[in-house]
Amino acid sequence: MQAKQILLANRPKGLPQNSDFKTVTVTLPDLREGEVLIRPIVFSVDPYMRGRMSDRKSYIPPFEVGKPLEGGAVSEVLESKDSNFQTGDRVMVSGIRPYTPWSTASIFPGKDLRKVDNDITPSYYLGVLGMPGLTAYFGLMNIGKPKAGETVMVSGAAGAVGIVVGQIAKIKGCRVVGIAGGSEKIKMLTDTFNFDAAIDYKDNPDLSLAISTACPDGIDIYFDNVGGEISDAVFPHLNFFARVALCGQIALYNTTEIPVGPRVQPLMVTRSILMQGFIYSNYAAEFKEAMKQLTAWVRDGQIKYAETIEEGFDHLPQAFLGLFSGRNSGKMIVKV
Amino acid sequence: MQAKQILLANRPKGLPQNSDFKTVTVTLPDLREGEVLIRPIVFSVDPYMRGRMSDRKSYIPPFEVGKPLEGGAVSEVLESKDSNFQTGDRVMVSGIRPYTPWSTASIFPGKDLRKVDNDITPSYYLGVLGMPGLTAYFGLMNIGKPKAGETVMVSGAAGAVGIVVGQIAKIKGCRVVGIAGGSEKIKMLTDTFNFDAAIDYKDNPDLSLAISTACPDGIDIYFDNVGGEISDAVFPHLNFFARVALCGQIALYNTTEIPVGPRVQPLMVTRSILMQGFIYSNYAAEFKEAMKQLTAWVRDGQIKYAETIEEGFDHLPQAFLGLFSGRNSGKMIVKV
């Protein structure tokens, strides 16, 4: 059995280049007792993967140079020597390292796989019912702690996490304002996802003024997916006792020097502001409850979802790089 | 009855100058029914007062130009037309605006005063049993949440708040490291106040290296009184799930432009760090319990206290300005 794989060729400096990726063909070993051969159907590409390309201390170990990259995926079982799985089952890699290699086929011990429902669109397990959905849920509920009538600001609002944050905040009775880039995304936020207002940062040279107008009562919760200059514009509008859920800093992931910006601490002291970085796995003890709630909201239509789908295994690197130019609306998915 | 008063003459730009203060003599009106005439014995000068000299939105309204400055004080009753108070009683201004004007005598309604014990050094009510002590207690206990064995870093460690933070952290079983300026302060922290290590930022050109050495297991709680470059050196040493209690930013209070520095958000995301600005009055519901605990620790000698005392009402402005050059060890007090 042969498989095509995409490896990390070099650790990128700044924005990754095509030359940082390399495609190879390998021969997989024979399947042993207890093992399962899987074929990915859909891959997820996510901003956090940029961090794993560098050799930095973080919550997940870095990718290794010369080894396949990896990410979330839903796969189909091709062959099984574990009685819990049959050919045709849909599965995901589970456990504390729930990553599938960028390979057209892989072998895993059955104990590291879990089945997913065949009646739910497979890619939803990579989005609203996966890492991005859980990230939105825990960051908003456990750090933001929304109260009805409060104003919630979301940066990167049209991304996989942002659209879920906004819809949960609406369910909780908040005024929801999103920042995104491009008129299509802005239209999607207000028309499809029920945001009260959306600000196009590419079309508002005075972003601070646009924020004032959209948030007449200031901002109580800031769910930050991007960081950098957009956050600089948001910060002065935070209210006393505001909460900032730091989910991602995509604007800074490709910087090669320590980024510099206005210091946030003086305002945080004078207004008693809380800011907290997090990753969804901090809340592993609450996964079941959160998944149950998200699944119910998706089934009854209170949460809608959007995806940008790229076709073809070979397009994984381009789809990933597209995240940094904002090419996706909602979750970026690669269909193999 | 005549009283000498010190007024805010101008709103300072940057570090306040002598010309920003003005001394005048006024005649107080006659005492009416229910009123009390008080004479301050000891005044507190505190870094937060710099904020009130500017016309900025904060948790306390700014001082008014042409009116007396004000701060914490313990006073003696000179004359009373409120049956709850007698000449010779020691009192403090209470309520949500617990400030005494910079005046050698003042008139208050009796309902805005509270008696304090005559057997406790009056200045302690301005320090360990007052705003700085409560600030230390709530910031460390409610934001830092110390666990035995953790490492606690305190900046501005030799100040009124810092010395109390360190001693509470020791009571809670933590390793405690302080940063302060000057060999006398460093000696005081380790010898008098039981800190495990203290770093002289004036004598360590490579502050980061000194922090590594003093904190071999990294930092779990950072109680920040100063901000600026000292915090920049501390931040990279924060552990996963570290908590940062933002108490003050004295290094930045006199800046005239928005200060710029390394962005903290990327590290906060990768290490799931929490940072929270606060003021002691956020925890008003817990004052009684905290005062009871602090008083018990002071009475049984588990918390010691230090003061720098300036003599004379006219020295109030200089004592206040001395805070910004670090002239005080422990609480800065002016004895009238």
XYZ file of C-alpha atoms in Angstrom:
672
model
C 0.000 0.000 0.000
C 1.480 3.286 -1.112
C 0.602 6.711 0.337
C 1.373 10.272 -0.680
C 2.622 12.471 2.194
C 3.371 16.171 2.640
C 6.373 16.799 4.883
C 7.730 19.886 6.644
C 10.869 20.521 4.577
C 12.184 23.513 6.589
C 11.122 25.575 9.563
C 9.722 28.724 7.890
C 10.931 32.200 8.746
C 7.950 34.544 8.639
C 5.190 33.558 6.219
C 5.652 29.923 5.100
C 6.646 29.404 1.435
C 5.904 26.528 -0.941
C 9.521 25.447 -0.510
C 8.852 24.733 3.186
C 6.682 21.772 2.103
C 7.726 18.606 0.270
C 5.596 15.819 -1.221
C 6.854 12.222 -1.100
C 5.415 8.766 -1.725
C 5.979 6.087 0.919
C 5.089 2.425 1.251
C 3.069 1.610 4.360
C 3.965 -1.542 6.358
C 1.563 -4.485 6.610
C -1.302 -4.139 9.067
C -0.665 -5.875 12.406
C -3.159 -7.229 14.940
C -5.117 -4.379 16.608
C -4.295 -1.867 13.874
C -6.543 -0.036 11.442
C -5.765 1.402 7.975
C -7.531 4.710 7.401
C -7.984 7.064 4.438
C -8.676 10.751 5.324
C -11.801 12.168 3.660
C -11.558 15.757 4.953
C -8.677 17.627 6.550
C -8.813 20.715 8.725
C -6.207 23.483 8.353
C -5.976 25.867 11.298
C -3.955 28.948 12.283
C -2.442 27.262 15.379
C -0.469 24.966 13.018
C 1.828 27.885 12.194
C 3.078 27.780 15.783
C 3.954 24.083 15.445
C 6.180 24.858 12.445
C 8.551 26.797 14.704
C 10.740 25.242 17.367
C 9.088 27.012 20.315
C 7.819 26.017 23.766
C 4.052 25.856 23.476
C 1.111 23.696 24.441
C 1.763 21.214 21.599
C 5.218 19.957 20.540
C 6.501 21.380 17.242
C 6.288 19.500 13.924
C 9.492 17.663 13.054
C 11.425 18.605 9.931
C 11.337 15.703 7.449
C 8.133 14.268 8.951
C 4.550 14.723 7.684
C 2.606 17.684 8.992
C -0.572 16.735 10.800
C -3.948 18.133 11.718
C -7.554 17.290 12.374
C -9.248 14.914 9.907
C -12.217 12.634 9.481
C -11.194 9.356 7.840
C -12.750 6.227 6.410
C -11.622 2.762 7.511
C -10.064 0.875 4.552
C -9.054 -2.245 6.445
C -9.228 -3.252 10.108
C -7.501 -5.773 12.360
C -9.365 -4.371 15.391
C -12.800 -5.930 15.953
C -14.236 -2.553 17.017
C -13.891 -1.138 13.496
C -15.161 -2.242 10.091
C -14.361 -1.148 6.560
C -16.418 1.973 5.768
C -16.640 3.272 9.352
C -15.937 6.970 9.760
C -13.320 7.651 12.413
C -11.184 10.379 13.970
C -7.906 10.136 15.836
C -8.665 10.619 19.528
C -6.770 10.993 22.786
C -4.409 13.772 23.827
C -2.700 13.955 20.395
C -5.738 13.916 18.107
C -3.815 14.562 14.893
C -3.888 12.765 11.558
C -0.744 12.958 9.354
C -0.909 14.760 5.998
C -0.906 11.396 4.227
C -3.424 9.827 1.859
C -3.448 6.759 4.134
C -2.212 5.973 7.660
C -2.106 3.140 10.140
C -3.261 3.666 13.743
C -3.833 1.342 16.686
C -7.603 0.929 17.034
C -7.442 2.236 20.599
C -6.373 5.665 19.268
C -9.467 5.994 17.038
C -13.074 6.871 17.747
C -16.100 6.463 15.487
C -18.188 9.461 14.439
C -21.805 9.491 13.255
C -22.255 8.782 9.540
C -25.372 11.023 9.421
C -23.533 14.274 10.222
C -21.525 16.095 7.496
C -17.978 14.805 8.206
C -16.371 18.251 8.102
C -18.618 19.460 10.958
C -16.462 17.347 13.277
C -13.560 19.586 12.274
C -15.552 22.769 12.831
C -18.595 23.564 14.855
C -18.576 20.120 16.546
C -14.800 19.980 16.770
C -11.891 22.038 17.975
C -13.128 25.425 16.658
C -16.617 24.970 18.108
C -15.264 23.902 21.500
C -12.796 26.801 21.413
C -15.632 29.254 20.808
C -17.772 27.693 23.516
C -15.158 27.565 26.296
C -13.573 30.939 25.566
C -16.913 32.733 25.530
C -18.612 30.844 28.363
C -15.699 30.250 30.770
C -13.668 33.451 30.257
C -16.173 35.893 28.722
C -19.063 34.823 30.993
C -21.666 36.686 28.907
C -24.642 38.361 30.564
C -27.753 39.408 28.638
C -27.497 42.998 27.431
C -23.685 43.085 27.311
C -21.737 43.950 24.149
C -19.482 41.227 22.716
C -16.770 42.098 20.168
C -15.263 39.314 18.046
C -12.151 39.756 15.895
C -11.563 37.296 13.072
C -15.344 37.101 13.259
C -15.848 35.336 9.925
C -13.457 32.519 10.794
C -14.250 29.011 12.022
C -14.264 30.076 15.677
C -15.642 33.600 15.285
C -18.946 32.672 13.661
C -19.688 30.237 16.506
C -18.716 32.781 19.204
C -21.116 35.325 17.720
C -24.030 32.929 17.533
C -23.585 31.650 21.102
C -23.364 35.267 22.323
C -26.645 36.039 20.525
C -28.267 32.986 22.156
C -27.111 34.451 25.510
C -28.860 37.762 24.780
C -25.836 39.937 23.972
C -25.272 42.639 21.369
C -22.683 41.110 19.009
C -20.262 43.034 16.792
C -17.680 41.383 14.543
C -14.561 42.616 12.779
C -13.580 40.915 9.514
C -12.004 41.785 6.181
C -14.026 42.185 2.987
C -17.597 43.065 2.149
C -18.696 39.459 1.531
C -17.669 38.406 5.018
C -19.357 41.451 6.552
C -22.572 40.631 4.720
C -22.335 36.984 5.822
C -21.944 37.979 9.491
C -25.017 40.182 9.624
C -27.230 38.304 7.115
C -26.444 34.638 7.815
C -25.084 34.677 11.356
C -27.269 37.296 12.966
C -24.476 39.652 14.163
C -25.892 43.050 15.209
C -23.093 44.846 13.352
C -19.936 43.965 11.450
C -16.944 46.168 10.676
C -14.779 45.736 7.581
C -11.267 46.563 8.773
C -10.092 46.797 5.165
C -12.658 49.503 4.456
C -12.394 51.570 7.659
C -9.216 53.648 7.850
C -10.388 54.890 11.269
C -11.194 51.571 12.886
C -11.578 53.138 16.330
C -14.335 55.428 15.070
C -16.135 52.490 13.445
C -15.944 50.590 16.746
C -17.371 53.575 18.686
C -20.290 53.743 16.304
C -20.992 49.995 16.429
C -20.575 49.768 20.228
C -22.299 52.835 21.707
C -22.163 51.290 25.216
C -18.535 50.171 24.945
C -17.353 46.553 24.949
C -17.839 44.088 27.817
C -16.331 40.982 26.211
C -13.627 40.887 23.550
C -13.062 37.496 21.931
C -9.732 37.992 20.175
C -8.680 35.734 17.309
C -6.235 38.081 15.596
C -4.271 40.431 17.904
C -2.007 43.152 16.519
C -3.371 46.453 15.261
C -7.004 45.357 15.278
C -6.772 44.622 19.002
C -4.999 47.954 19.504
C -8.096 49.650 18.067
C -10.492 47.585 20.189
C -8.738 47.942 23.551
C -9.553 51.589 24.408
C -13.272 50.776 24.003
C -13.277 48.121 26.737
C -15.562 48.851 29.674
C -14.820 48.593 33.369
C -14.662 44.884 34.321
C -14.374 43.796 30.654
C -13.146 40.273 29.905
C -10.755 39.496 27.020
C -10.610 35.873 25.844
C -7.310 35.484 23.973
C -7.884 32.709 21.508
C -5.406 33.447 18.743
C -3.067 36.102 17.455
C -3.011 35.271 13.757
C -1.773 38.767 12.864
C 1.453 37.975 14.730
C 2.094 34.309 13.910
C 4.462 35.078 11.054
C 6.441 37.828 12.783
C 10.151 37.097 13.043
C 10.877 39.562 15.857
C 9.103 40.036 19.189
C 6.167 42.252 18.188
C 5.858 45.632 19.849
C 2.663 47.595 20.454
C 0.850 49.842 22.909
C 1.071 48.462 26.436
C -2.283 47.139 27.659
C -1.531 46.956 31.378
C -2.226 50.607 32.342
C -5.768 50.437 30.962
C -6.285 46.993 32.492
C -5.465 48.436 35.936
C -7.614 51.550 35.669
C -10.614 49.588 34.341
C -10.183 46.289 36.244
C -9.970 44.314 32.995
C -9.341 40.569 32.838
C -7.441 38.963 29.934
C -6.826 35.234 29.622
C -5.082 33.081 27.040
C -6.502 29.605 26.594
C -6.725 26.496 24.490
C -9.840 24.333 24.314
C -8.084 21.320 25.832
C -7.768 23.213 29.162
C -11.443 22.373 29.586
C -11.290 18.672 28.701
C -13.378 17.800 31.761
C -16.302 19.729 30.218
C -16.062 18.369 26.626
C -19.092 16.082 26.846
C -21.417 18.743 28.186
C -20.204 21.286 25.616
C -20.546 18.857 22.682
C -24.065 17.976 23.784
C -25.042 21.667 23.908
C -23.377 22.512 20.559
C -24.947 19.497 18.828
C -28.395 20.536 20.130
C -27.924 24.126 18.869
C -26.760 22.875 15.433
C -29.669 20.385 15.157
C -32.323 22.996 16.090
C -30.824 25.613 13.742
C -29.773 28.134 16.413
C -26.177 27.732 15.222
C -25.505 27.819 11.499
C -22.108 27.043 10.029
C -19.978 28.089 7.050
C -17.094 26.377 5.311
C -14.611 27.177 2.590
C -13.731 23.918 0.829
C -10.569 23.292 -1.186
C -10.523 20.137 -3.287
C -7.536 17.777 -3.406
C -4.881 16.470 -1.056
C -2.183 18.432 -2.907
C -3.921 21.689 -1.989
C -3.283 21.303 1.754
C -0.340 23.755 1.873
C -2.147 26.419 -0.188
C -5.304 26.078 1.905
C -3.198 26.502 5.049
C -1.399 29.567 3.649
C -4.772 30.991 2.606
C -5.665 31.373 6.303
C -3.103 34.162 6.605
C -4.528 36.169 3.733
C -8.081 35.651 5.053
C -9.150 33.596 2.009
C -11.623 31.546 4.083
C -15.146 32.377 5.194
C -15.822 30.144 8.151
C -13.943 26.894 8.529
C -11.230 26.095 5.971
C -11.563 22.456 4.890
C -9.609 20.353 2.397
C -11.549 17.533 0.768
C -9.148 14.750 -0.206
C -10.551 78.495 62.856
C -7.903 78.771 60.173
C -6.431 75.853 58.186
C -3.497 75.516 55.835
C -4.335 73.658 52.599
C -2.323 72.331 49.650
C -4.149 72.686 46.333
C -3.632 71.219 42.875
C -2.446 74.302 40.973
C -2.145 72.688 37.519
C -2.611 69.281 35.948
C 0.997 68.026 35.625
C 2.474 66.856 32.352
C 4.795 63.934 33.083
C 6.443 63.980 36.495
C 4.675 66.542 38.762
C 6.683 69.665 39.661
C 6.597 71.840 42.790
C 4.763 74.448 40.727
C 1.826 72.036 40.320
C 1.067 72.498 44.059
C 0.005 75.669 45.898
C -0.333 76.318 49.639
C -3.102 78.623 50.910
C -4.672 79.499 54.264
C -8.459 79.380 54.555
C -10.958 80.120 57.313
C -13.260 77.219 58.139
C -16.972 77.916 58.711
C -18.595 77.381 62.122
C -19.455 73.819 63.046
C -23.119 72.902 62.490
C -25.254 70.268 64.189
C -24.099 66.727 63.261
C -20.652 67.897 62.094
C -17.194 67.111 63.437
C -13.959 69.164 63.232
C -10.926 66.913 62.655
C -7.148 67.443 62.575
C -5.134 64.871 60.522
C -2.300 63.189 62.472
C -0.855 61.051 59.645
C -1.376 61.216 55.895
C -0.802 58.490 53.328
C 0.729 59.316 49.944
C 0.213 56.657 47.278
C 1.140 56.117 43.630
C -2.513 55.938 42.483
C -2.851 59.641 43.316
C -0.820 60.472 40.209
C -3.709 59.158 38.124
C -6.154 61.505 39.866
C -4.016 64.507 38.882
C -4.835 63.876 35.209
C -8.242 64.357 33.655
C -8.752 60.685 32.707
C -11.575 58.160 33.008
C -10.615 55.854 35.860
C -12.084 54.207 38.939
C -11.902 57.455 40.985
C -12.788 60.932 39.658
C -9.805 63.237 39.071
C -8.702 65.924 41.537
C -10.033 69.374 40.687
C -7.643 72.186 39.838
C -7.808 74.869 42.561
C -9.132 72.427 45.194
C -7.120 70.605 47.908
C -5.610 67.262 47.012
C -6.809 64.422 49.211
C -5.770 61.005 50.407
C -5.973 58.547 53.243
C -5.449 59.926 56.759
C -6.021 59.153 60.427
C -7.289 62.237 62.263
C -8.041 63.379 65.787
C -11.379 64.934 66.714
C -10.905 68.574 67.815
C -14.582 69.419 68.321
C -17.806 67.472 67.760
C -21.468 68.327 67.273
C -22.260 64.631 66.675
C -22.927 62.667 69.868
C -21.098 59.600 68.449
C -17.732 61.401 68.568
C -15.789 63.110 71.333
C -12.719 65.327 71.366
C -9.610 63.095 71.220
C -11.230 60.236 69.303
C -9.177 58.873 66.399
C -11.192 58.726 63.177
C -10.939 58.036 59.441
C -13.165 59.211 56.630
C -15.251 56.225 55.551
C -17.729 55.329 52.832
C -17.124 55.100 49.104
C -14.974 58.281 48.993
C -12.709 57.664 51.990
C -10.431 60.660 51.375
C -9.263 63.429 53.717
C -8.274 66.788 52.143
C -4.674 67.979 52.347
C -5.696 70.506 55.030
C -4.517 70.925 58.620
C -8.174 70.796 59.685
C -11.481 69.793 58.042
C -15.155 69.546 58.810
C -17.085 66.342 58.023
C -20.597 65.133 58.793
C -20.267 62.565 61.615
C -21.953 59.951 59.404
C -18.928 60.034 57.042
C -16.450 59.181 59.812
C -15.540 55.953 61.600
C -13.533 55.493 64.802
C -10.306 53.467 64.810
C -8.631 51.754 67.786
C -6.371 54.037 69.859
C -4.078 51.080 70.735
C -2.870 50.459 67.148
C -0.177 52.685 65.597
C -2.356 55.146 63.601
C -0.324 54.841 60.390
C -1.016 51.076 60.240
C -4.558 51.994 59.182
C -2.980 53.604 56.104
C -0.787 50.582 55.385
C -1.014 46.966 56.343
C -4.520 47.392 57.822
C -5.606 49.839 55.158
C -5.707 50.181 51.405
C -2.216 48.721 50.695
C -2.781 45.695 52.934
C -6.194 44.982 51.419
C -4.727 45.460 47.938
C -2.014 42.894 48.670
C -4.504 40.469 50.184
C -7.131 40.569 47.408
C -4.688 40.646 44.490
C -2.733 37.682 45.786
C -5.618 35.606 47.145
C -8.371 36.334 44.583
C -6.315 36.656 41.379
C -3.031 34.887 42.190
C -4.714 32.020 44.092
C -1.413 30.759 45.563
C -0.799 27.059 46.061
C 1.954 25.711 48.304
C 5.162 25.115 46.343
C 4.459 27.696 43.654
C 6.835 30.567 42.852
C 5.528 34.101 43.415
C 7.314 37.096 41.879
C 6.590 40.596 43.260
C 7.726 43.801 41.549
C 7.945 46.964 43.630
C 8.512 44.399 46.361
C 9.799 46.859 48.970
C 6.748 49.110 48.689
C 3.712 49.315 50.951
C 1.848 46.613 49.016
C 4.820 44.442 47.993
C 6.059 43.621 51.489
C 2.589 42.412 52.481
C 2.181 40.331 49.294
C 5.473 38.562 49.958
C 4.639 37.733 53.545
C 1.162 36.383 52.737
C 2.673 34.248 49.959
C 5.188 32.837 52.456
C 2.353 32.045 54.882
C 0.715 30.147 51.989
C 3.846 28.023 51.445
C 5.191 29.635 48.269
C 8.726 30.459 47.147
C 8.789 34.282 47.078
C 11.093 36.441 44.984
C 11.001 40.240 44.973
C 12.378 42.898 42.629
C 13.331 46.273 44.128
C 15.918 49.010 43.651
C 18.910 49.428 45.972
C 20.896 47.196 48.310
C 19.134 48.372 51.476
C 15.732 47.370 50.137
C 17.069 44.003 48.950
C 18.532 43.331 52.389
C 15.244 44.347 54.061
C 13.244 41.936 51.863
C 15.316 38.850 52.671
C 16.309 39.730 56.258
C 13.185 41.369 57.681
C 10.421 40.097 55.449
C 11.513 36.526 54.813
C 11.631 36.663 50.974
C 13.498 33.649 49.533
C 15.380 35.886 47.108
C 15.428 39.542 46.082
C 16.780 41.101 42.894
C 18.207 44.625 42.724
C 17.141 45.889 39.305
C 19.594 48.780 39.611
C 22.491 46.359 40.032
C 21.556 43.698 37.450
C 22.104 44.814 33.862
C 20.779 41.412 32.727
C 17.574 41.297 34.739
C 16.284 38.265 32.839
C 19.330 36.221 33.840
C 18.907 37.246 37.489
C 15.252 36.162 37.339
C 16.204 32.755 35.838
C 18.648 32.193 38.663
C 16.200 33.223 41.392
C 13.268 31.288 39.882
C 14.651 27.922 38.704
C 11.103 26.533 38.307
C 9.732 29.607 36.505
C 7.034 31.919 37.866
C 3.467 30.876 38.694
C 2.182 34.178 40.096
C 3.395 37.659 39.187
C 2.141 40.451 41.435
C 2.968 43.550 39.401
C 3.238 46.962 41.043
C 5.478 48.656 38.488
C 5.000 47.577 34.852
C 7.307 48.774 32.087
C 10.720 47.226 31.475
C 10.784 45.257 34.719
C 7.614 43.446 33.677
C 9.090 42.914 30.212
C 11.934 41.003 31.882
C 9.580 38.976 34.087
C 7.063 37.949 31.423
C 9.080 35.333 29.474
C 9.639 33.433 32.749
C 5.926 32.885 33.381
C 4.851 29.251 33.519
C 1.883 27.605 31.832
C -1.310 28.693 33.657
C 0.497 31.580 35.404
C -1.608 34.355 36.969
C -0.636 38.030 36.756
C -2.264 40.383 39.289
C -1.935 43.897 37.848
C -1.921 46.190 40.837
C -0.028 49.242 39.619
C 2.131 50.485 36.793
C 4.154 53.153 38.572
C 6.859 53.028 35.892
C 4.304 54.390 33.429
C 2.262 56.858 35.498
C 4.250 59.881 34.372
C 4.462 58.993 30.681
C 2.963 61.608 28.407
C 2.495 59.331 25.384
C 0.861 55.905 25.173
C 3.701 53.607 26.253
C 4.876 50.962 23.816
C 6.460 47.611 24.656
C 6.639 43.945 23.701
C 3.166 42.535 23.129
C 2.158 40.107 25.885
C -0.752 38.408 24.120
C 1.159 35.811 22.045
C 2.816 34.346 25.165
C -0.468 34.524 27.068
C -2.107 32.364 24.381
C 0.659 29.758 24.111
C 0.935 29.392 27.895
C -2.729 29.912 28.926
C -1.803 32.874 31.139
C -4.346 34.976 33.044
C -3.783 38.695 33.701
C -6.202 40.871 35.656
C -6.206 44.517 36.662
C -7.909 45.314 39.938
C -8.453 47.758 42.747
C -9.084 46.672 46.337
C -12.566 48.204 46.389
C -13.722 45.583 43.818
C -13.778 43.197 46.769
C -15.681 45.417 49.233
C -17.966 42.519 50.159
C -14.931 40.695 51.602
C -13.375 43.631 53.548
C -14.391 42.437 57.010
C -13.026 38.949 56.559
C -9.767 40.249 55.065
C -9.255 42.855 57.827
C -9.840 40.198 60.474
C -7.228 37.920 58.870
C -4.653 40.714 58.358
C -5.106 41.999 61.925
C -4.554 38.469 63.270
C -1.347 38.044 61.190
C -0.038 41.448 62.353
C -0.869 40.724 66.021
C 0.845 37.287 66.013
C 3.921 38.633 64.199
C 3.489 36.637 60.951
C 3.255 39.937 59.070
C 5.784 42.651 59.871
C 5.543 46.130 58.450
C 7.861 48.936 57.373
C 7.279 52.660 56.966
C 9.178 55.664 55.693
C 8.010 58.697 57.671
C 8.292 62.313 56.525
C 7.658 64.957 59.175
C 5.501 68.023 58.536
C 2.349 68.922 56.620
C 4.369 71.066 54.179
C 6.306 67.962 53.083
C 3.268 66.245 51.562
C 4.171 67.111 47.930
C 7.830 66.035 48.313
C 6.833 62.788 50.018
C 4.425 62.082 47.150
C 7.074 62.852 44.498
C 9.526 60.615 46.398
C 7.366 57.594 45.484
C 8.466 57.942 41.860
C 12.169 57.905 42.674
C 11.687 54.953 45.056
C 12.685 56.946 48.153
C 10.402 54.902 50.407
C 10.973 51.504 51.983
C 7.528 50.189 52.798
C 4.653 52.592 53.279
C 5.309 56.300 52.740
C 3.683 58.274 55.580
C 3.574 62.002 56.365
C 3.282 62.881 60.050
C 1.570 66.252 60.370
